[in-house]
Coordinates of C-alpha atoms in Angstrom, one line a residue:
Chain L
M1 CA 6.9 -6.8 -1.9
V2 CA 7.3 -3.4 -0.3
L3 CA 7.0 0.2 -1.5
S4 CA 10.1 1.3 -3.3
R5 CA 10.4 4.2 -0.9
T6 CA 10.2 1.8 2.0
A7 CA 13.0 -0.3 0.6
D8 CA 15.0 2.8 0.1
N9 CA 14.5 4.0 3.7
L10 CA 15.3 0.6 5.1
F11 CA 18.4 0.6 2.9
W12 CA 19.6 3.9 4.4
M13 CA 18.7 2.9 7.9
A14 CA 20.7 -0.4 7.7
R15 CA 23.6 1.3 5.9
Y16 CA 24.1 4.0 8.4
I17 CA 23.8 2.0 11.6
E18 CA 26.4 -0.4 10.1
R19 CA 28.5 2.6 9.2
A20 CA 28.2 4.0 12.7
E21 CA 29.4 0.7 14.1
S22 CA 32.4 0.4 11.8
M23 CA 33.3 4.0 12.5
A24 CA 33.2 3.2 16.2
R25 CA 35.3 0.1 15.6
D26 CA 37.9 2.0 13.6
V27 CA 38.2 5.0 15.9
G28 CA 38.4 2.5 18.7
R29 CA 41.2 0.7 17.0
R30 CA 43.1 3.9 16.8
M31 CA 42.5 4.7 20.5
A32 CA 43.7 1.3 21.5
S33 CA 47.0 1.7 19.6
L34 CA 48.0 4.8 21.5
L35 CA 51.4 3.3 22.3
P36 CA 54.5 5.2 21.4
D37 CA 54.4 4.9 17.7
P38 CA 57.5 4.6 15.6
V39 CA 55.7 5.5 12.4
G40 CA 54.3 8.6 13.9
A41 CA 50.9 9.4 15.4
A42 CA 49.9 11.6 12.5
S43 CA 49.9 8.8 10.0
E44 CA 47.7 6.7 12.3
W45 CA 45.1 9.4 12.5
A46 CA 45.3 10.0 8.8
S47 CA 44.7 6.4 8.2
T48 CA 41.6 6.5 10.3
I49 CA 40.2 9.3 8.1
E50 CA 41.2 7.4 5.0
A51 CA 39.6 4.2 6.2
A52 CA 36.4 6.2 6.6
G53 CA 36.8 7.4 3.0
R54 CA 36.5 11.0 4.2
E55 CA 39.8 12.6 3.2
A56 CA 38.2 15.4 1.1
S57 CA 35.6 16.5 3.6
F58 CA 38.2 16.3 6.4
Q59 CA 40.8 18.4 4.5
A60 CA 38.2 21.0 3.8
R61 CA 37.9 21.6 7.6
F62 CA 41.2 20.8 9.3
D63 CA 44.9 21.2 8.5
V64 CA 46.2 18.5 10.7
A65 CA 44.9 15.0 11.5
N66 CA 45.3 14.6 15.2
E67 CA 43.1 13.1 17.9
A68 CA 40.9 16.2 18.5
S69 CA 40.2 16.9 14.8
V70 CA 39.6 13.3 13.9
I71 CA 37.2 12.8 16.8
R72 CA 35.3 16.0 15.9
H73 CA 35.1 15.0 12.3
L74 CA 34.3 11.3 12.4
V75 CA 32.4 11.1 15.7
R76 CA 30.7 14.3 16.4
Y77 CA 30.5 16.6 13.4
A78 CA 26.8 16.7 12.3
N79 CA 27.7 18.0 8.8
N80 CA 29.8 15.0 8.0
P81 CA 27.1 12.6 7.0
S82 CA 29.2 9.6 8.0
S83 CA 30.1 10.9 11.5
I84 CA 28.7 8.6 14.2
V85 CA 26.3 11.3 15.5
A86 CA 25.0 12.2 12.0
S87 CA 24.7 8.5 11.1
L88 CA 22.5 7.8 14.1
G89 CA 20.3 10.7 13.1
T90 CA 20.0 9.4 9.5
V91 CA 19.2 5.9 10.8
R92 CA 16.4 7.3 13.0
S93 CA 14.8 9.6 10.4
N94 CA 14.8 6.8 7.8
A95 CA 13.3 4.4 10.3
R96 CA 10.7 7.0 11.2
A97 CA 9.5 7.2 7.6
V98 CA 8.9 3.4 7.6
R99 CA 7.8 2.7 11.1
T100 CA 5.1 0.4 10.0
A101 CA 7.7 -1.9 8.3
L102 CA 9.6 -2.3 11.6
S103 CA 8.8 -4.3 14.7
A104 CA 8.5 -2.2 17.9
D105 CA 11.8 -3.6 19.1
V106 CA 13.6 -2.5 16.0
W107 CA 12.1 0.9 16.2
D108 CA 13.2 1.2 19.8
A109 CA 16.7 0.0 18.9
V110 CA 17.1 3.0 16.5
N111 CA 15.1 5.6 18.4
S112 CA 16.8 5.3 21.8
P113 CA 20.4 5.8 20.5
W114 CA 19.3 8.9 18.7
L115 CA 17.7 10.2 21.9
E116 CA 20.9 9.4 23.7
T117 CA 23.0 11.3 21.3
Q118 CA 21.0 14.4 22.2
A119 CA 22.2 14.1 25.7
L120 CA 25.9 13.8 24.9
R121 CA 28.2 16.5 26.3
D122 CA 31.7 17.8 25.5
E123 CA 33.4 15.5 28.0
D124 CA 32.0 12.5 26.2
F125 CA 34.2 13.3 23.3
T126 CA 37.5 13.5 25.1
T127 CA 40.2 10.8 25.3
E128 CA 38.7 9.6 28.6
G129 CA 35.1 9.7 27.5
L130 CA 35.3 8.5 24.0
P131 CA 36.0 4.8 24.6
R132 CA 32.8 4.6 26.5
I133 CA 30.9 6.3 23.7
L134 CA 32.4 3.9 21.1
D135 CA 31.5 0.9 23.1
W136 CA 28.0 2.3 23.5
V137 CA 27.7 2.7 19.7
K138 CA 28.8 -0.9 19.1
E139 CA 26.4 -2.1 21.7
R140 CA 23.5 -0.2 20.2
S141 CA 24.3 -1.4 16.7
Q142 CA 24.4 -5.0 18.0
R143 CA 21.1 -4.5 19.8
F144 CA 19.7 -3.3 16.4
G145 CA 21.0 -6.5 14.8
G146 CA 19.6 -8.6 17.6
A147 CA 16.2 -6.9 17.3
V148 CA 16.2 -7.4 13.6
A149 CA 17.1 -11.1 13.9
N150 CA 14.7 -11.8 16.7
T151 CA 11.6 -9.9 15.9
M152 CA 11.3 -9.0 12.2
L153 CA 9.0 -11.0 9.9
R154 CA 11.0 -13.0 7.4
R155 CA 9.8 -10.9 4.4
D156 CA 10.9 -8.1 2.2
A157 CA 11.6 -5.6 4.9
Y158 CA 13.9 -8.0 6.7
W159 CA 15.7 -9.0 3.5
W160 CA 16.3 -5.4 2.6
V161 CA 17.7 -4.6 6.0
R162 CA 20.0 -7.6 5.9
L163 CA 21.1 -6.9 2.3
R164 CA 22.3 -3.4 3.0
T165 CA 23.9 -4.3 6.3
L166 CA 26.0 -6.9 4.6
L167 CA 27.0 -4.8 1.6
E168 CA 28.0 -2.0 3.9
R169 CA 29.9 -4.4 6.2
A170 CA 31.8 -5.8 3.2
E171 CA 32.8 -2.3 2.1
N172 CA 33.9 -1.4 5.5
T173 CA 36.1 -4.5 6.0
A174 CA 37.6 -3.9 2.5
R175 CA 38.4 -0.3 3.4
L176 CA 40.0 -1.3 6.7
V177 CA 42.3 -3.9 5.3
D178 CA 43.2 -1.6 2.4
V179 CA 44.2 1.3 4.6
K180 CA 46.3 -0.8 6.9
Y181 CA 48.0 -2.4 4.0
H182 CA 49.0 0.5 1.8
V183 CA 49.4 3.2 4.5
L184 CA 51.4 1.3 7.0
L185 CA 53.2 -1.2 4.8
P186 CA 54.4 0.8 1.8
R187 CA 57.7 -1.1 1.8
A188 CA 57.9 -4.8 1.0
E189 CA 60.8 -5.5 3.4
G190 CA 58.7 -4.2 6.3
V191 CA 56.3 -7.1 6.1
G192 CA 56.6 -9.4 9.1
G193 CA 58.2 -7.0 11.5
L194 CA 57.1 -6.8 15.1
H195 CA 55.6 -3.4 14.5
D196 CA 53.5 -5.0 11.8
D197 CA 52.3 -7.7 14.1
F198 CA 51.1 -5.1 16.4
Q199 CA 49.4 -3.2 13.6
W200 CA 47.6 -6.3 12.3
A201 CA 46.5 -7.2 15.8
T202 CA 44.7 -3.8 16.0
V203 CA 43.0 -4.4 12.7
L204 CA 41.8 -7.8 13.8
R205 CA 40.6 -6.4 17.1
A206 CA 38.7 -3.7 15.2
V207 CA 36.6 -6.4 13.7
S208 CA 36.6 -8.5 16.8
A209 CA 38.6 -11.2 15.0
L210 CA 41.8 -11.5 17.0
R211 CA 40.6 -14.6 18.8
A212 CA 39.2 -16.0 15.6
E213 CA 42.6 -15.6 14.0
H214 CA 44.3 -17.7 16.8
W215 CA 41.6 -20.4 16.5
V216 CA 41.9 -20.6 12.7
Y217 CA 45.6 -20.5 12.3
H218 CA 47.4 -21.3 15.6
D219 CA 50.3 -19.3 14.3
R220 CA 52.0 -16.0 14.4
L221 CA 50.2 -13.1 12.8
D222 CA 51.2 -12.3 9.3
A223 CA 49.8 -10.1 6.6
L224 CA 48.9 -13.0 4.4
R225 CA 46.9 -14.9 7.0
V226 CA 45.2 -11.7 8.3
A227 CA 44.2 -10.8 4.7
E228 CA 42.9 -14.3 4.1
L229 CA 40.8 -14.3 7.2
L230 CA 39.2 -10.9 6.4
I231 CA 38.8 -11.4 2.7
L232 CA 38.3 -15.1 1.9
R233 CA 37.3 -17.1 4.9
S234 CA 33.6 -18.0 4.8
E235 CA 33.3 -18.7 8.5
M236 CA 34.5 -15.2 9.4
P237 CA 31.3 -13.1 9.5
R238 CA 32.8 -9.8 8.5
S239 CA 34.9 -11.2 5.7
L240 CA 34.3 -10.1 2.2
R241 CA 33.4 -13.6 1.1
S242 CA 30.9 -14.2 3.9
C243 CA 29.2 -10.8 3.5
T244 CA 29.0 -11.2 -0.3
S245 CA 27.5 -14.7 0.0
Q246 CA 24.9 -13.6 2.4
A247 CA 24.1 -10.4 0.5
R248 CA 23.6 -12.5 -2.6
Y249 CA 21.3 -14.8 -0.7
Y250 CA 19.1 -11.9 0.4
L251 CA 19.1 -10.5 -3.2
W252 CA 17.7 -13.9 -4.2
R253 CA 15.0 -13.7 -1.6
I254 CA 14.0 -10.2 -2.7
R255 CA 14.0 -11.3 -6.3
D256 CA 11.9 -14.5 -5.6
G257 CA 9.6 -12.6 -3.2
S258 CA 7.9 -15.7 -1.9
P259 CA 7.4 -15.8 1.9
G260 CA 9.3 -19.1 1.7
T261 CA 9.0 -22.2 3.9
T262 CA 10.2 -23.2 7.3
S263 CA 13.5 -24.3 5.9
T264 CA 14.1 -21.0 4.1
A265 CA 13.1 -19.2 7.3
F266 CA 15.7 -21.3 9.0
I267 CA 18.3 -20.4 6.4
D268 CA 17.3 -16.7 6.8
D269 CA 18.4 -17.1 10.4
T270 CA 21.5 -19.0 9.9
A271 CA 22.7 -17.2 6.8
D272 CA 24.8 -15.1 9.1
M273 CA 26.7 -18.0 10.4
A274 CA 27.4 -20.3 7.4
A275 CA 27.6 -18.6 4.1
D276 CA 28.8 -21.9 2.7
D277 CA 25.6 -23.8 3.5
I278 CA 23.5 -21.4 1.4
S279 CA 25.5 -21.7 -1.7
V280 CA 22.6 -23.8 -3.1
T281 CA 19.5 -21.9 -3.9
P282 CA 16.4 -23.0 -2.1
F283 CA 14.5 -22.0 -5.3
A284 CA 16.4 -24.3 -7.6
G285 CA 15.2 -24.5 -11.2
S286 CA 12.6 -21.7 -11.0
G287 CA 14.9 -19.3 -12.6
S288 CA 12.8 -16.5 -11.2
H289 CA 15.6 -15.3 -9.0
Q290 CA 17.8 -14.3 -11.8
S291 CA 18.4 -10.6 -12.4
P292 CA 21.4 -8.4 -13.3
S293 CA 22.1 -7.6 -9.6
V294 CA 21.9 -11.3 -8.6
A295 CA 24.2 -12.2 -11.5
M296 CA 26.7 -9.6 -10.4
A297 CA 26.6 -10.7 -6.8
L298 CA 27.0 -14.3 -7.9
A299 CA 30.0 -13.5 -10.1
L300 CA 31.7 -11.6 -7.2
E301 CA 31.0 -14.5 -4.8
E302 CA 32.4 -17.0 -7.2
S303 CA 35.6 -15.0 -7.7
L304 CA 36.0 -14.9 -4.0
Q305 CA 35.6 -18.7 -3.8
R306 CA 38.2 -19.3 -6.5
T307 CA 40.9 -16.9 -5.5
T308 CA 43.7 -17.6 -3.1
V309 CA 45.3 -15.1 -0.9
E310 CA 48.7 -15.7 -2.6
E311 CA 47.1 -14.8 -5.9
I312 CA 45.7 -11.6 -4.4
F313 CA 49.1 -10.6 -3.0
A314 CA 50.9 -11.4 -6.2
E315 CA 48.5 -9.2 -8.1
A316 CA 48.5 -6.4 -5.5
L317 CA 46.2 -6.2 -2.5
H318 CA 45.2 -2.6 -3.0
E319 CA 44.0 -3.1 -6.6
Y320 CA 42.1 -6.2 -5.5
L321 CA 40.3 -4.3 -2.8
T322 CA 39.6 -1.3 -5.0
E323 CA 38.0 -3.7 -7.5
F324 CA 36.0 -5.3 -4.9
T325 CA 34.6 -2.0 -3.6
S326 CA 33.8 -0.8 -7.1
A327 CA 32.0 -4.2 -7.7
T328 CA 29.9 -3.8 -4.6
N329 CA 29.1 -0.2 -5.6
E330 CA 28.0 -1.4 -9.0
I331 CA 25.7 -4.0 -7.4
G332 CA 24.3 -1.1 -5.3
F333 CA 23.6 0.9 -8.4
E334 CA 22.0 -2.1 -10.1
I335 CA 19.8 -2.8 -7.1
R336 CA 18.7 0.8 -7.2
R337 CA 17.9 0.6 -10.9
E338 CA 16.0 -2.6 -10.5
Y339 CA 13.9 -1.9 -7.5
L340 CA 14.0 1.7 -6.2
Chain O
M1 CA -6.0 -0.1 0.4
V2 CA -3.5 2.5 1.5
L3 CA -3.4 5.4 4.0
L4 CA -2.2 8.6 2.3
T5 CA -0.1 10.8 4.7
P6 CA 1.7 14.1 4.1
G7 CA 4.7 12.4 5.7
P8 CA 6.7 12.3 8.9
F9 CA 6.9 16.0 9.4
I10 CA 3.4 16.6 10.6
S11 CA 2.2 16.2 14.2
A12 CA -0.4 13.6 13.3
Y13 CA 2.2 11.3 11.6
Y14 CA 2.5 9.0 14.6
E15 CA -1.3 8.6 14.7
Q16 CA -1.4 7.9 11.0
S17 CA 1.3 5.3 11.1
F18 CA -0.4 3.7 14.1
Q19 CA -3.7 3.6 12.2
A20 CA -2.0 2.0 9.2
D21 CA -0.3 -0.5 11.5
E22 CA -3.6 -1.4 13.2
M23 CA -5.4 -1.8 9.9
G24 CA -2.5 -3.7 8.3
I25 CA -2.4 -1.4 5.3
E26 CA 0.4 0.5 3.7
L27 CA 1.2 4.0 4.8
V28 CA 2.0 5.9 1.6
E29 CA 3.1 9.4 0.7
G30 CA 2.0 11.2 -2.5
P31 CA 5.1 10.3 -4.5
D32 CA 4.5 6.6 -3.7
L33 CA 1.4 6.7 -5.8
M34 CA 0.8 7.3 -9.5
V35 CA -2.1 7.3 -11.8
D36 CA -1.7 5.5 -15.1
D37 CA -4.5 4.9 -17.6
G38 CA -7.1 6.1 -15.1
Y39 CA -6.1 3.7 -12.3
V40 CA -4.1 4.4 -9.1
H41 CA -0.9 2.4 -8.6
K42 CA 1.7 2.2 -5.9
R43 CA 5.4 2.0 -6.7
T44 CA 6.8 -1.2 -5.2
T45 CA 10.0 -3.2 -5.5
R46 CA 8.1 -5.5 -7.8
G47 CA 6.8 -2.7 -10.0
L48 CA 3.4 -1.0 -10.0
R49 CA 0.5 -2.4 -8.0
R50 CA -3.1 -1.4 -8.2
V51 CA -4.7 0.6 -5.4
D52 CA -8.5 0.5 -5.0
V53 CA -9.0 2.5 -1.8
V54 CA -7.2 5.6 -0.6
Y55 CA -7.8 6.6 3.0
R56 CA -6.9 10.3 2.7
R57 CA -5.2 12.1 5.6
I58 CA -4.0 15.1 3.7
D59 CA -5.9 18.4 3.5
D60 CA -8.7 19.1 1.0
A61 CA -6.6 21.4 -1.1
F62 CA -3.7 19.0 -1.6
P63 CA -4.7 15.5 -2.9
D64 CA -4.2 16.3 -6.6
P65 CA -2.0 19.2 -7.9
L66 CA -3.8 19.1 -11.2
A67 CA -7.2 19.5 -9.7
F68 CA -6.5 21.7 -6.7
R69 CA -3.4 23.5 -5.4
A70 CA -0.7 23.2 -8.1
D71 CA 2.1 23.5 -5.5
S72 CA 1.0 20.4 -3.6
M73 CA 3.9 18.1 -3.0
S74 CA 1.9 15.6 -1.0
G75 CA -0.7 14.9 -3.6
V76 CA -1.0 12.6 -6.6
P77 CA -1.5 14.0 -10.1
R78 CA -4.7 12.8 -11.7
L79 CA -6.0 11.2 -8.5
M80 CA -9.3 13.1 -9.0
A81 CA -9.6 11.9 -12.6
A82 CA -9.2 8.3 -11.4
K83 CA -11.9 9.0 -8.8
S84 CA -14.3 10.4 -11.3
L85 CA -13.9 7.3 -13.5
G86 CA -14.9 5.3 -10.5
N87 CA -11.6 3.5 -10.4
V88 CA -10.6 4.4 -6.9
T89 CA -12.5 5.1 -3.7
I90 CA -11.3 7.9 -1.5
V91 CA -12.2 7.5 2.1
D92 CA -12.7 10.9 3.6
A93 CA -13.8 12.0 0.2
V94 CA -12.6 15.3 -1.1
G95 CA -15.2 17.9 -0.2
T96 CA -16.1 16.4 3.2
G97 CA -14.0 19.3 4.5
I98 CA -17.2 21.3 4.2
A99 CA -18.2 19.8 7.5
D100 CA -15.0 21.5 9.0
D101 CA -16.4 24.9 8.1
K102 CA -17.5 26.0 11.5
A103 CA -20.3 28.2 10.0
V104 CA -22.1 24.9 9.2
H105 CA -22.6 24.3 13.0
R106 CA -25.3 26.9 13.2
Y107 CA -27.4 25.4 10.5
V108 CA -27.2 21.7 11.4
P109 CA -30.7 21.5 13.0
Q110 CA -32.2 23.3 10.0
M111 CA -30.4 20.9 7.7
I112 CA -31.9 17.9 9.5
R113 CA -35.4 19.4 9.3
F114 CA -35.0 20.3 5.7
F115 CA -33.4 17.1 4.3
L116 CA -34.9 14.5 6.6
A117 CA -38.1 16.2 7.8
E118 CA -37.2 15.1 11.3
E119 CA -36.4 16.8 14.6
P120 CA -32.8 16.4 15.7
L121 CA -32.3 13.7 18.3
L122 CA -29.3 15.4 19.8
E123 CA -29.2 19.0 20.7
N124 CA -26.8 21.2 18.8
G125 CA -24.2 23.3 20.7
P126 CA -25.6 26.8 20.5
T127 CA -23.7 28.6 17.7
W128 CA -23.8 32.2 16.5
Q129 CA -22.6 33.1 13.1
C130 CA -21.2 36.7 13.3
G131 CA -22.2 37.3 9.6
N132 CA -25.8 37.4 10.9
V133 CA -26.5 40.9 12.2
D134 CA -28.6 39.7 15.2
D135 CA -26.1 37.0 16.1
C136 CA -23.2 39.4 15.8
S137 CA -24.5 42.0 18.2
H138 CA -25.3 39.3 20.7
V139 CA -21.7 38.0 20.4
L140 CA -20.1 41.4 20.8
D141 CA -22.1 42.0 24.0
R142 CA -21.1 38.7 25.6
L143 CA -17.6 38.3 24.2
P144 CA -15.7 37.6 27.5
E145 CA -18.0 34.5 28.1
L146 CA -17.7 33.0 24.7
V147 CA -15.5 30.9 22.5
V148 CA -14.8 32.5 19.1
K149 CA -13.5 30.5 16.2
D150 CA -12.4 31.2 12.7
V151 CA -14.8 29.3 10.3
N152 CA -11.8 28.0 8.3
G153 CA -9.7 27.5 11.4
S154 CA -8.4 24.1 12.5
G155 CA -5.7 22.7 14.7
G156 CA -6.7 25.0 17.6
Y157 CA -5.2 28.1 15.9
G158 CA -6.8 31.6 16.0
L159 CA -9.4 31.0 18.6
L160 CA -10.6 32.9 21.6
V161 CA -11.6 31.3 24.8
G162 CA -13.2 34.3 26.5
P163 CA -13.0 33.3 30.1
H164 CA -9.3 32.4 29.8
S165 CA -8.2 35.5 27.9
S166 CA -6.8 38.9 28.7
R167 CA -8.7 42.1 28.0
E168 CA -6.3 42.8 25.1
T169 CA -7.0 39.6 23.4
I170 CA -10.7 40.0 23.8
A171 CA -10.4 43.6 22.3
E172 CA -8.4 42.1 19.4
F173 CA -11.2 39.6 18.6
H174 CA -13.8 42.4 19.0
R175 CA -11.9 44.2 16.2
K176 CA -11.7 41.1 14.1
I177 CA -15.4 40.5 14.3
V178 CA -16.3 44.0 13.4
S179 CA -13.9 44.0 10.3
A180 CA -14.8 40.5 9.0
P181 CA -17.9 39.2 10.8
G182 CA -18.6 36.4 8.2
R183 CA -15.3 34.7 9.1
L184 CA -16.1 34.1 12.7
I185 CA -18.5 32.1 14.8
A186 CA -19.1 32.0 18.6
Q187 CA -20.3 29.4 21.0
P188 CA -20.8 29.3 24.8
T189 CA -17.7 28.2 26.7
L190 CA -18.6 24.5 27.3
S191 CA -17.3 22.9 30.4
L192 CA -15.6 19.8 28.8
S193 CA -15.6 16.6 30.8
K194 CA -12.4 15.7 32.7
C195 CA -10.6 12.4 32.7
P196 CA -7.7 11.2 34.8
T197 CA -4.6 11.7 32.7
F198 CA -0.9 10.8 33.2
V199 CA 1.1 13.9 33.1
E200 CA 4.6 14.9 34.3
S201 CA 3.4 15.5 37.8
G202 CA 1.5 12.2 38.0
V203 CA -2.1 11.5 37.4
A204 CA -4.3 14.7 37.1
P205 CA -7.6 15.7 35.7
R206 CA -7.5 17.1 32.1
H207 CA -10.2 18.2 29.8
V208 CA -11.2 15.7 27.0
D209 CA -13.5 15.7 24.0
L210 CA -14.9 12.8 22.0
R211 CA -14.6 12.4 18.2
P212 CA -16.9 9.8 16.9
Y213 CA -16.3 8.3 13.5
A214 CA -19.2 8.2 11.1
L215 CA -18.8 6.4 7.8
C216 CA -21.0 7.5 4.9
G217 CA -21.6 5.4 1.8
N218 CA -24.0 3.2 0.0
G219 CA -25.4 0.5 2.1
H220 CA -26.3 -3.1 1.0
D221 CA -29.7 -1.9 -0.2
G222 CA -28.2 0.8 -2.3
N223 CA -29.4 3.6 -0.1
I224 CA -27.1 6.0 1.7
D225 CA -26.1 4.5 5.0
V226 CA -24.3 6.3 7.8
P227 CA -23.0 3.8 10.4
L228 CA -21.1 5.0 13.5
V229 CA -17.9 3.1 14.2
P230 CA -18.2 1.3 17.6
G231 CA -15.3 3.2 19.1
A232 CA -14.0 6.7 18.8
L233 CA -11.1 9.0 19.4
T234 CA -10.8 11.0 22.7
R235 CA -8.6 14.0 22.6
V236 CA -7.1 15.4 25.8
A237 CA -5.8 18.9 26.5
L238 CA -2.5 18.3 28.3
P239 CA -1.9 21.7 29.8
A240 CA -3.8 22.1 33.1
G241 CA -7.1 23.9 32.7
S242 CA -6.8 24.1 28.9
L243 CA -9.9 23.5 26.7
V244 CA -7.9 23.2 23.5
V245 CA -7.4 19.5 22.7
N246 CA -5.9 19.7 19.2
S247 CA -2.7 17.7 18.5
R248 CA -1.1 20.7 16.9
Q249 CA -1.5 22.4 20.3
G250 CA 0.2 19.5 22.1
G251 CA -3.1 17.6 22.8
G252 CA -2.9 13.9 23.4
T253 CA -5.2 11.0 22.6
K254 CA -6.9 8.3 24.6
D255 CA -8.3 5.0 23.6
T256 CA -12.1 5.0 23.6
R257 CA -14.5 2.1 23.3
A258 CA -18.3 2.0 23.3
V259 CA -19.2 -0.7 25.9
D260 CA -23.0 -0.5 25.5
Q261 CA -25.4 0.8 22.9

């Protein structure tokens, strides 16, 4: 049990560091695909803005989506709450309000990147400087994850951090897949072309999954396989299914509230790696872990287990992903109603 | 038990979160608490939980907007009502702030003689209360040597350190004393001890002062008991030569331990 405000601050902290990382990954994806682009560079940059769900705030400031304006808006602009610089500030101020709930290592992992953002200069935001900054953001976010995993007590504060990280990660993966699908492949006959291979490869690289794809499928890239990997494969740590299963697990822990046993502490650690192995509740039969948010997360998880990628494509990928995102949003609202 | 803080935006926040950490208690802000049916509760992810002891680190005027300043955002409505019902103990009870009134300094030896019929064991720092006519003329004569403080002042604001001040500042305090003598006290400029301190240029001597902690409450025998905590807080003035140690003036802290009685 933690103060509701503490849970709320931990929620924001975890959400925004995850958001900074996925923003860095997505902007990095775009930087990496700076090859002569038959579709036109503008649509690429527009898709980056769209993946970030920031069209409205972007259009209010800029006419044209190009490298300079997108970098300013998504990386640097302090008034865009989702920009990397603003996110790291939000992370830090939320962490500061709950310092006593964090280990010293976790605090340091959120405080030092914020201090480092204060020292950034104009040249860090140029085509040459940016890749270094994006790597730095990813590295800092992973250091945060490492500090959380290695030093936090397996109690409420930890569960709240993990829960929000996973929900945010699921939403980010969904957005990334969605944008690549409906922005870049509006025409059915385009599926499978060389250009698409290249596009999908950049998507996979954005979530560090290109190698995973080769290991899982031993085959040429195609939209179906990529979508399956990022949506349905439980061994893929950023897939919707994996994130949903793990999030549901931490919701259970929060609901149950007991410090648990050595074996649950072990599952807490390994939940990241094997969502499948935790599909059985460690609190079987008690019923105390049931709540509307848990039920919603379970329903979402079960639908991800049942569905095949062929069914998703037959129904329309974009609609599927939109439904997924609104389901995770609903879970977020329900968590808020139950606990915060 | 909880530690009630005004929040992360004040200079003592780090210290408060450190204290809460060391004590293993929750650091709460006013909105985290509520009073229901005369009892204090904290809002948690598992609903309301009873709170028995509140260690108060917010100013005297702010703990309860219904009892004191109505614009208090950091307080808890009806906290004082719960306190009068005996349902919560407030450490640093409301009203202890009277000891912060610097005019009290002058009368401490008299209070000891009056209430305890004893002679003070420790000498009091000489204090002149400018509201007293004799004291006042003495102070005005020797202003450049003295430290002058506002009786309601805290945080190292609005004070004069005579030997370190310009003629203009001294003249300004002269005017202040003449216009509102009751609001000011004066003391000799004490030569505070120095302690090796890590500063930007390396290790250097800086002035320090000691803040002991005295707890006041009912002892086991039911009589009032005032034990001293076997440890204390040392404040250090970080600018070279400064005698002002308050955290709001950039002062730091040092760990302090009593090694022998």
